[in-house]
Amino acid sequence: MSSVSTVHGSRSLPAGFAHPHASEEARTIAEAGMILRVQVGSGVHGTSISGQDDRDEMGICLEPAPFVTGLARVPRGIDGEDREVDFEQYQRHTVWDEPGGLANRSGAGDLDVVVYSARKWCRLALAGNPTVLLALFVPDDEVVFRNEVGAELVANAHRFVSRLAADRFLGYLRSQKAATTGAVGAHTNRPELVAVHGYDTKFAMHALRLGVQGTELLTTGRITLPVPEPDLSFLRAVRRGEVGLDEVVAAVGDAERRLEDLRDSADLPPQPDRAWVDDWLHRVHLAYWEAT
């Protein structure tokens, strides 16, 4: 019996949209099969700035049998016509409803939500993807919905943690670092921050956060949310532009070196428990199909 509690919150998702992963059919699959839905953005990290942030949510769902054992597909959005895609996720940003549509940047009060199929989520998590792994460590007060199947998944978070995460955290950190400093090929969509502070403070904060959380995961096998002190105060100071670029670059470099050291020295298994995950996926899908 899982020691993780269920949370009887909302499965309801924003209506479909003209986006390849936002058809009404995909929304129906995501809502009906949802096993977990959590906040994963700045709010859960503790790094949000009042009045500035959107809300990022991630969910996981089980698929109907024809999408797993057969060849069923979903339309490419609500105007997909005869074009179809494999169901892997339902992705929706409420800012798309405003004039400008898909080109809009999310801001305060907007909701960005993605609900992955359990199979896709597991593939990403087993590879050590920093973003999807967060769903396993979100505190109960940031969980929107979690049924018995989702509770079993969260109770077995350790099955997904391995030294493979080191390279994934390093890759994400280096991408954020490049965007912070305007390296060749990097892109920032927040020129207003660069104009005021000389660098993109949000990218810088995320680079440092990845260093903190990656180090904790590789050291303890878990991620604490929100980010504990004293790291949280430093991250928030960086986000507000109160730390000079030279100090930020040095701190990111230190975080990068810690992850490099842990890549080979961490006391974690070299690979995740793929056999357990495969068995879990098999069991829960069969039970879902039988119940529906």
mmCIF file of C-alpha atoms in Angstrom:
data_model
loop_
_atom_site.group_PDB
_atom_site.id
_atom_site.type_symbol
_atom_site.label_atom_id
_atom_site.label_comp_id
_atom_site.label_asym_id
_atom_site.label_seq_id
_atom_site.Cartn_x
_atom_site.Cartn_y
_atom_site.Cartn_z
ATOM 1 C CA MET A 1 0.000 0.000 0.000
ATOM 2 C CA SER A 2 1.357 3.374 -1.028
ATOM 3 C CA SER A 3 2.182 5.826 1.759
ATOM 4 C CA VAL A 4 1.465 8.727 -0.597
ATOM 5 C CA SER A 5 -2.018 10.191 -0.266
ATOM 6 C CA THR A 6 -4.509 10.824 -3.044
ATOM 7 C CA VAL A 7 -5.654 14.362 -3.877
ATOM 8 C CA HIS A 8 -9.172 14.730 -5.229
ATOM 9 C CA GLY A 9 -8.721 17.915 -7.224
ATOM 10 C CA SER A 10 -9.608 19.017 -10.732
ATOM 11 C CA ARG A 11 -8.914 17.090 -13.925
ATOM 12 C CA SER A 12 -10.535 19.822 -16.048
ATOM 13 C CA LEU A 13 -8.299 21.266 -18.779
ATOM 14 C CA PRO A 14 -8.698 24.346 -21.014
ATOM 15 C CA ALA A 15 -10.592 23.670 -24.237
ATOM 16 C CA GLY A 16 -8.850 22.537 -27.404
ATOM 17 C CA PHE A 17 -6.975 24.931 -29.681
ATOM 18 C CA ALA A 18 -5.365 25.154 -33.119
ATOM 19 C CA HIS A 19 -2.097 23.612 -31.953
ATOM 20 C CA PRO A 20 -0.677 20.186 -32.910
ATOM 21 C CA HIS A 21 -1.080 18.816 -29.363
ATOM 22 C CA ALA A 22 -4.291 20.596 -28.359
ATOM 23 C CA SER A 23 -7.163 18.808 -30.062
ATOM 24 C CA GLU A 24 -10.409 18.193 -28.196
ATOM 25 C CA GLU A 25 -9.769 14.461 -28.631
ATOM 26 C CA ALA A 26 -6.380 14.817 -26.917
ATOM 27 C CA ARG A 27 -7.963 16.837 -24.116
ATOM 28 C CA THR A 28 -10.568 14.125 -23.537
ATOM 29 C CA ILE A 29 -7.856 11.454 -23.289
ATOM 30 C CA ALA A 30 -5.797 13.560 -20.891
ATOM 31 C CA GLU A 31 -8.722 14.355 -18.589
ATOM 32 C CA ALA A 32 -10.206 10.857 -18.502
ATOM 33 C CA GLY A 33 -6.908 9.067 -17.921
ATOM 34 C CA MET A 34 -5.266 11.607 -15.610
ATOM 35 C CA ILE A 35 -3.370 10.082 -12.684
ATOM 36 C CA LEU A 36 -1.304 13.089 -11.556
ATOM 37 C CA ARG A 37 -1.365 16.873 -11.999
ATOM 38 C CA VAL A 38 1.016 19.237 -10.193
ATOM 39 C CA GLN A 39 2.469 22.722 -10.301
ATOM 40 C CA VAL A 40 6.036 22.705 -11.659
ATOM 41 C CA GLY A 41 6.887 26.369 -12.268
ATOM 42 C CA SER A 42 8.433 29.152 -10.217
ATOM 43 C CA GLY A 43 5.650 28.904 -7.650
ATOM 44 C CA VAL A 44 6.658 25.421 -6.583
ATOM 45 C CA HIS A 45 10.376 26.293 -6.640
ATOM 46 C CA GLY A 46 9.750 29.311 -4.420
ATOM 47 C CA THR A 47 11.401 31.649 -6.917
ATOM 48 C CA SER A 48 8.325 33.475 -8.208
ATOM 49 C CA ILE A 49 8.130 37.251 -8.038
ATOM 50 C CA SER A 50 4.723 38.561 -6.984
ATOM 51 C CA GLY A 51 2.568 39.635 -9.926
ATOM 52 C CA GLN A 52 5.053 38.542 -12.615
ATOM 53 C CA ASP A 53 4.646 34.804 -13.090
ATOM 54 C CA ASP A 54 2.319 32.507 -14.957
ATOM 55 C CA ARG A 55 1.359 29.111 -13.537
ATOM 56 C CA ASP A 56 3.049 26.037 -15.018
ATOM 57 C CA GLU A 57 1.423 22.656 -14.486
ATOM 58 C CA MET A 58 2.366 19.142 -15.544
ATOM 59 C CA GLY A 59 0.194 16.058 -15.609
ATOM 60 C CA ILE A 60 0.407 12.374 -16.490
ATOM 61 C CA CYS A 61 -2.362 10.283 -18.007
ATOM 62 C CA LEU A 62 -3.091 6.737 -19.123
ATOM 63 C CA GLU A 63 -4.171 6.173 -22.711
ATOM 64 C CA PRO A 64 -7.121 4.166 -24.060
ATOM 65 C CA ALA A 65 -6.178 0.754 -25.464
ATOM 66 C CA PRO A 66 -6.429 1.666 -29.187
ATOM 67 C CA PHE A 67 -3.681 4.270 -28.709
ATOM 68 C CA VAL A 68 -1.308 1.754 -27.109
ATOM 69 C CA THR A 69 -2.068 -1.611 -28.716
ATOM 70 C CA GLY A 70 -3.458 -0.253 -31.986
ATOM 71 C CA LEU A 71 -2.816 2.565 -34.433
ATOM 72 C CA ALA A 72 -5.278 5.200 -33.173
ATOM 73 C CA ARG A 73 -4.166 8.833 -33.487
ATOM 74 C CA VAL A 74 -5.578 12.270 -32.659
ATOM 75 C CA PRO A 75 -6.084 15.339 -34.895
ATOM 76 C CA ARG A 76 -3.438 18.049 -35.069
ATOM 77 C CA GLY A 77 -5.382 20.578 -33.051
ATOM 78 C CA ILE A 78 -8.975 21.666 -33.489
ATOM 79 C CA ASP A 79 -8.401 22.615 -37.142
ATOM 80 C CA GLY A 80 -6.228 19.610 -37.965
ATOM 81 C CA GLU A 81 -8.507 18.618 -40.848
ATOM 82 C CA ASP A 82 -7.206 15.260 -42.075
ATOM 83 C CA ARG A 83 -3.800 15.577 -40.356
ATOM 84 C CA GLU A 84 -3.183 13.378 -37.328
ATOM 85 C CA VAL A 85 -0.437 12.800 -34.748
ATOM 86 C CA ASP A 86 0.298 10.121 -32.179
ATOM 87 C CA PHE A 87 -1.107 11.017 -28.780
ATOM 88 C CA GLU A 88 1.852 11.894 -26.542
ATOM 89 C CA GLN A 89 0.537 14.890 -24.627
ATOM 90 C CA TYR A 90 -2.116 17.556 -24.315
ATOM 91 C CA GLN A 91 -0.476 20.986 -24.308
ATOM 92 C CA ARG A 92 -2.339 24.230 -23.696
ATOM 93 C CA HIS A 93 -1.400 27.809 -22.833
ATOM 94 C CA THR A 94 -4.313 30.078 -21.925
ATOM 95 C CA VAL A 95 -2.456 33.109 -23.318
ATOM 96 C CA TRP A 96 -3.140 31.651 -26.768
ATOM 97 C CA ASP A 97 -6.726 32.839 -26.346
ATOM 98 C CA GLU A 98 -5.592 36.482 -26.455
ATOM 99 C CA PRO A 99 -5.044 38.472 -29.671
ATOM 100 C CA GLY A 100 -1.774 37.232 -31.160
ATOM 101 C CA GLY A 101 -2.489 33.575 -30.385
ATOM 102 C CA LEU A 102 0.489 31.222 -30.383
ATOM 103 C CA ALA A 103 2.967 34.116 -30.612
ATOM 104 C CA ASN A 104 2.008 35.443 -27.170
ATOM 105 C CA ARG A 105 4.314 35.153 -24.164
ATOM 106 C CA SER A 106 2.725 33.861 -20.978
ATOM 107 C CA GLY A 107 2.560 36.324 -18.114
ATOM 108 C CA ALA A 108 0.987 36.890 -14.739
ATOM 109 C CA GLY A 109 -2.218 34.927 -14.305
ATOM 110 C CA ASP A 110 -1.781 32.726 -17.373
ATOM 111 C CA LEU A 111 -1.861 28.926 -17.175
ATOM 112 C CA ASP A 112 0.604 26.740 -19.095
ATOM 113 C CA VAL A 113 -0.309 23.061 -18.770
ATOM 114 C CA VAL A 114 1.013 19.902 -20.380
ATOM 115 C CA VAL A 115 -0.342 16.417 -19.652
ATOM 116 C CA TYR A 116 1.968 13.676 -20.916
ATOM 117 C CA SER A 117 0.993 10.135 -21.700
ATOM 118 C CA ALA A 118 2.417 7.902 -18.969
ATOM 119 C CA ARG A 119 4.593 6.157 -21.525
ATOM 120 C CA LYS A 120 6.183 9.373 -22.791
ATOM 121 C CA TRP A 121 6.579 10.770 -19.269
ATOM 122 C CA CYS A 122 8.332 7.585 -18.146
ATOM 123 C CA ARG A 123 10.730 7.677 -21.101
ATOM 124 C CA LEU A 124 11.728 11.243 -20.235
ATOM 125 C CA ALA A 125 11.957 10.575 -16.496
ATOM 126 C CA LEU A 126 14.060 7.440 -16.936
ATOM 127 C CA ALA A 127 16.531 9.500 -18.963
ATOM 128 C CA GLY A 128 16.850 11.951 -16.045
ATOM 129 C CA ASN A 129 14.953 14.900 -17.558
ATOM 130 C CA PRO A 130 15.005 17.614 -14.840
ATOM 131 C CA THR A 131 11.591 19.061 -15.649
ATOM 132 C CA VAL A 132 9.578 15.846 -15.678
ATOM 133 C CA LEU A 133 11.328 14.429 -12.595
ATOM 134 C CA LEU A 134 9.982 17.368 -10.565
ATOM 135 C CA ALA A 135 6.500 15.825 -10.674
ATOM 136 C CA LEU A 136 7.728 13.111 -8.288
ATOM 137 C CA PHE A 137 8.783 15.561 -5.571
ATOM 138 C CA VAL A 138 6.067 18.241 -5.515
ATOM 139 C CA PRO A 139 4.659 18.788 -1.995
ATOM 140 C CA ASP A 140 1.021 17.892 -1.400
ATOM 141 C CA ASP A 141 -0.151 21.505 -1.273
ATOM 142 C CA GLU A 142 1.009 21.980 -4.878
ATOM 143 C CA VAL A 143 -0.678 18.799 -6.151
ATOM 144 C CA VAL A 144 -3.855 19.522 -8.136
ATOM 145 C CA PHE A 145 -4.896 15.898 -8.658
ATOM 146 C CA ARG A 146 -3.449 12.512 -7.690
ATOM 147 C CA ASN A 147 -5.313 9.201 -7.726
ATOM 148 C CA GLU A 148 -4.147 5.817 -6.430
ATOM 149 C CA VAL A 149 -2.139 5.116 -9.583
ATOM 150 C CA GLY A 150 -0.386 8.471 -9.365
ATOM 151 C CA ALA A 151 0.269 7.909 -5.665
ATOM 152 C CA GLU A 152 1.966 4.589 -6.421
ATOM 153 C CA LEU A 153 4.152 6.306 -9.016
ATOM 154 C CA VAL A 154 5.224 9.046 -6.592
ATOM 155 C CA ALA A 155 5.893 6.490 -3.849
ATOM 156 C CA ASN A 156 8.370 4.839 -6.218
ATOM 157 C CA ALA A 157 10.246 7.987 -7.199
ATOM 158 C CA HIS A 158 13.541 6.290 -6.383
ATOM 159 C CA ARG A 159 13.004 3.875 -9.288
ATOM 160 C CA PHE A 160 13.595 6.746 -11.725
ATOM 161 C CA VAL A 161 16.684 8.298 -10.127
ATOM 162 C CA SER A 162 20.115 7.388 -11.488
ATOM 163 C CA ARG A 163 23.428 8.935 -12.460
ATOM 164 C CA LEU A 164 21.974 9.524 -15.926
ATOM 165 C CA ALA A 165 20.382 12.670 -14.480
ATOM 166 C CA ALA A 166 23.801 14.363 -14.227
ATOM 167 C CA ASP A 167 24.185 14.863 -17.964
ATOM 168 C CA ARG A 168 20.581 16.027 -18.322
ATOM 169 C CA PHE A 169 20.923 18.618 -15.566
ATOM 170 C CA LEU A 170 24.235 19.749 -17.051
ATOM 171 C CA GLY A 171 22.688 20.111 -20.483
ATOM 172 C CA TYR A 172 19.811 22.209 -19.190
ATOM 173 C CA LEU A 173 22.132 24.311 -17.013
ATOM 174 C CA ARG A 174 24.477 25.026 -19.925
ATOM 175 C CA SER A 175 21.572 26.038 -22.143
ATOM 176 C CA GLN A 176 20.316 28.498 -19.522
ATOM 177 C CA LYS A 177 23.863 29.783 -18.978
ATOM 178 C CA ALA A 178 24.305 30.456 -22.694
ATOM 179 C CA ALA A 179 21.029 32.378 -22.805
ATOM 180 C CA THR A 180 22.013 34.355 -19.702
ATOM 181 C CA THR A 181 25.209 35.679 -21.245
ATOM 182 C CA GLY A 182 23.993 35.990 -24.839
ATOM 183 C CA ALA A 183 26.380 33.358 -26.177
ATOM 184 C CA VAL A 184 26.410 32.800 -29.943
ATOM 185 C CA GLY A 185 23.340 30.830 -30.953
ATOM 186 C CA ALA A 186 21.534 31.495 -27.682
ATOM 187 C CA HIS A 187 18.229 33.311 -27.534
ATOM 188 C CA THR A 188 16.500 35.417 -24.926
ATOM 189 C CA ASN A 189 12.849 36.377 -25.178
ATOM 190 C CA ARG A 190 13.205 38.838 -22.299
ATOM 191 C CA PRO A 191 15.227 41.761 -23.756
ATOM 192 C CA GLU A 192 13.658 44.044 -21.145
ATOM 193 C CA LEU A 193 15.634 42.223 -18.419
ATOM 194 C CA VAL A 194 18.878 42.513 -20.374
ATOM 195 C CA ALA A 195 18.245 46.231 -20.899
ATOM 196 C CA VAL A 196 17.828 46.841 -17.153
ATOM 197 C CA HIS A 197 20.268 44.369 -15.583
ATOM 198 C CA GLY A 198 22.768 43.588 -18.348
ATOM 199 C CA TYR A 199 21.757 39.938 -18.501
ATOM 200 C CA ASP A 200 18.625 37.790 -18.510
ATOM 201 C CA THR A 201 18.085 37.377 -14.789
ATOM 202 C CA LYS A 202 15.440 34.674 -15.180
ATOM 203 C CA PHE A 203 17.684 32.436 -17.278
ATOM 204 C CA ALA A 204 20.470 33.027 -14.752
ATOM 205 C CA MET A 205 18.224 32.059 -11.853
ATOM 206 C CA HIS A 206 17.136 28.864 -13.635
ATOM 207 C CA ALA A 207 20.752 27.911 -14.402
ATOM 208 C CA LEU A 208 21.621 28.213 -10.715
ATOM 209 C CA ARG A 209 18.428 26.422 -9.643
ATOM 210 C CA LEU A 210 19.308 23.486 -11.888
ATOM 211 C CA GLY A 211 22.721 23.354 -10.256
ATOM 212 C CA VAL A 212 21.200 23.328 -6.762
ATOM 213 C CA GLN A 213 18.532 20.747 -7.547
ATOM 214 C CA GLY A 214 20.791 18.539 -9.647
ATOM 215 C CA THR A 215 23.366 18.457 -6.866
ATOM 216 C CA GLU A 216 20.704 17.527 -4.314
ATOM 217 C CA LEU A 217 19.232 14.810 -6.518
ATOM 218 C CA LEU A 218 22.621 13.245 -7.222
ATOM 219 C CA THR A 219 23.566 13.459 -3.540
ATOM 220 C CA THR A 220 20.333 12.388 -1.833
ATOM 221 C CA GLY A 221 18.147 10.873 -4.547
ATOM 222 C CA ARG A 222 15.437 13.514 -4.015
ATOM 223 C CA ILE A 223 14.616 17.164 -4.782
ATOM 224 C CA THR A 224 13.303 19.453 -2.029
ATOM 225 C CA LEU A 225 10.549 21.855 -3.091
ATOM 226 C CA PRO A 226 10.536 24.758 -2.639
ATOM 227 C CA VAL A 227 14.305 25.262 -2.860
ATOM 228 C CA PRO A 228 15.681 25.350 0.719
ATOM 229 C CA GLU A 229 17.565 28.275 2.222
ATOM 230 C CA PRO A 230 20.115 29.741 1.876
ATOM 231 C CA ASP A 231 20.008 28.894 -1.844
ATOM 232 C CA LEU A 232 16.474 30.208 -2.265
ATOM 233 C CA SER A 233 17.321 33.730 -1.132
ATOM 234 C CA PHE A 234 20.282 33.859 -3.512
ATOM 235 C CA LEU A 235 18.157 32.611 -6.424
ATOM 236 C CA ARG A 236 15.531 35.257 -5.729
ATOM 237 C CA ALA A 237 18.202 37.962 -5.510
ATOM 238 C CA VAL A 238 19.535 36.881 -8.908
ATOM 239 C CA ARG A 239 16.022 36.907 -10.349
ATOM 240 C CA ARG A 240 15.525 40.484 -9.093
ATOM 241 C CA GLY A 241 18.801 41.580 -10.711
ATOM 242 C CA GLU A 242 20.520 42.290 -7.398
ATOM 243 C CA VAL A 243 23.607 40.192 -8.197
ATOM 244 C CA GLY A 244 26.233 41.341 -10.682
ATOM 245 C CA LEU A 245 26.850 39.364 -13.853
ATOM 246 C CA ASP A 246 30.414 38.411 -12.875
ATOM 247 C CA GLU A 247 29.214 36.906 -9.597
ATOM 248 C CA VAL A 248 26.397 35.083 -11.369
ATOM 249 C CA VAL A 249 28.733 33.623 -13.994
ATOM 250 C CA ALA A 250 31.116 32.438 -11.270
ATOM 251 C CA ALA A 251 28.288 30.825 -9.299
ATOM 252 C CA VAL A 252 26.969 29.042 -12.379
ATOM 253 C CA GLY A 253 30.481 27.805 -13.135
ATOM 254 C CA ASP A 254 30.779 26.393 -9.613
ATOM 255 C CA ALA A 255 27.408 24.640 -9.972
ATOM 256 C CA GLU A 256 28.469 23.188 -13.310
ATOM 257 C CA ARG A 257 31.673 21.777 -11.835
ATOM 258 C CA ARG A 258 29.782 20.176 -8.919
ATOM 259 C CA LEU A 259 27.486 18.373 -11.356
ATOM 260 C CA GLU A 260 30.480 17.245 -13.422
ATOM 261 C CA ASP A 261 32.107 15.794 -10.300
ATOM 262 C CA LEU A 262 28.899 13.998 -9.288
ATOM 263 C CA ARG A 263 28.374 12.529 -12.735
ATOM 264 C CA ASP A 264 30.789 9.717 -11.924
ATOM 265 C CA SER A 265 31.000 9.859 -8.124
ATOM 266 C CA ALA A 266 27.328 10.031 -7.061
ATOM 267 C CA ASP A 267 26.188 7.174 -4.835
ATOM 268 C CA LEU A 268 23.279 6.341 -7.137
ATOM 269 C CA PRO A 269 22.671 3.436 -9.513
ATOM 270 C CA PRO A 270 24.123 3.984 -12.991
ATOM 271 C CA GLN A 271 20.732 3.164 -14.531
ATOM 272 C CA PRO A 272 17.124 3.556 -13.322
ATOM 273 C CA ASP A 273 14.870 0.585 -12.537
ATOM 274 C CA ARG A 274 13.454 0.089 -16.020
ATOM 275 C CA ALA A 275 12.019 -3.334 -15.183
ATOM 276 C CA TRP A 276 9.804 -1.910 -12.420
ATOM 277 C CA VAL A 277 8.660 0.955 -14.641
ATOM 278 C CA ASP A 278 7.834 -1.409 -17.491
ATOM 279 C CA ASP A 279 5.816 -3.628 -15.145
ATOM 280 C CA TRP A 280 4.027 -0.601 -13.655
ATOM 281 C CA LEU A 281 3.046 0.721 -17.077
ATOM 282 C CA HIS A 282 1.738 -2.707 -18.076
ATOM 283 C CA ARG A 283 -0.264 -3.209 -14.879
ATOM 284 C CA VAL A 284 -1.867 0.210 -14.667
ATOM 285 C CA HIS A 285 -2.867 0.330 -18.320
ATOM 286 C CA LEU A 286 -4.518 -3.084 -18.122
ATOM 287 C CA ALA A 287 -6.401 -2.071 -14.985
ATOM 288 C CA TYR A 288 -7.496 1.225 -16.603
ATOM 289 C CA TRP A 289 -8.794 -0.512 -19.711
ATOM 290 C CA GLU A 290 -10.668 -3.085 -17.654
ATOM 291 C CA ALA A 291 -12.308 -0.361 -15.564
ATOM 292 C CA THR A 292 -13.372 1.659 -18.602
#
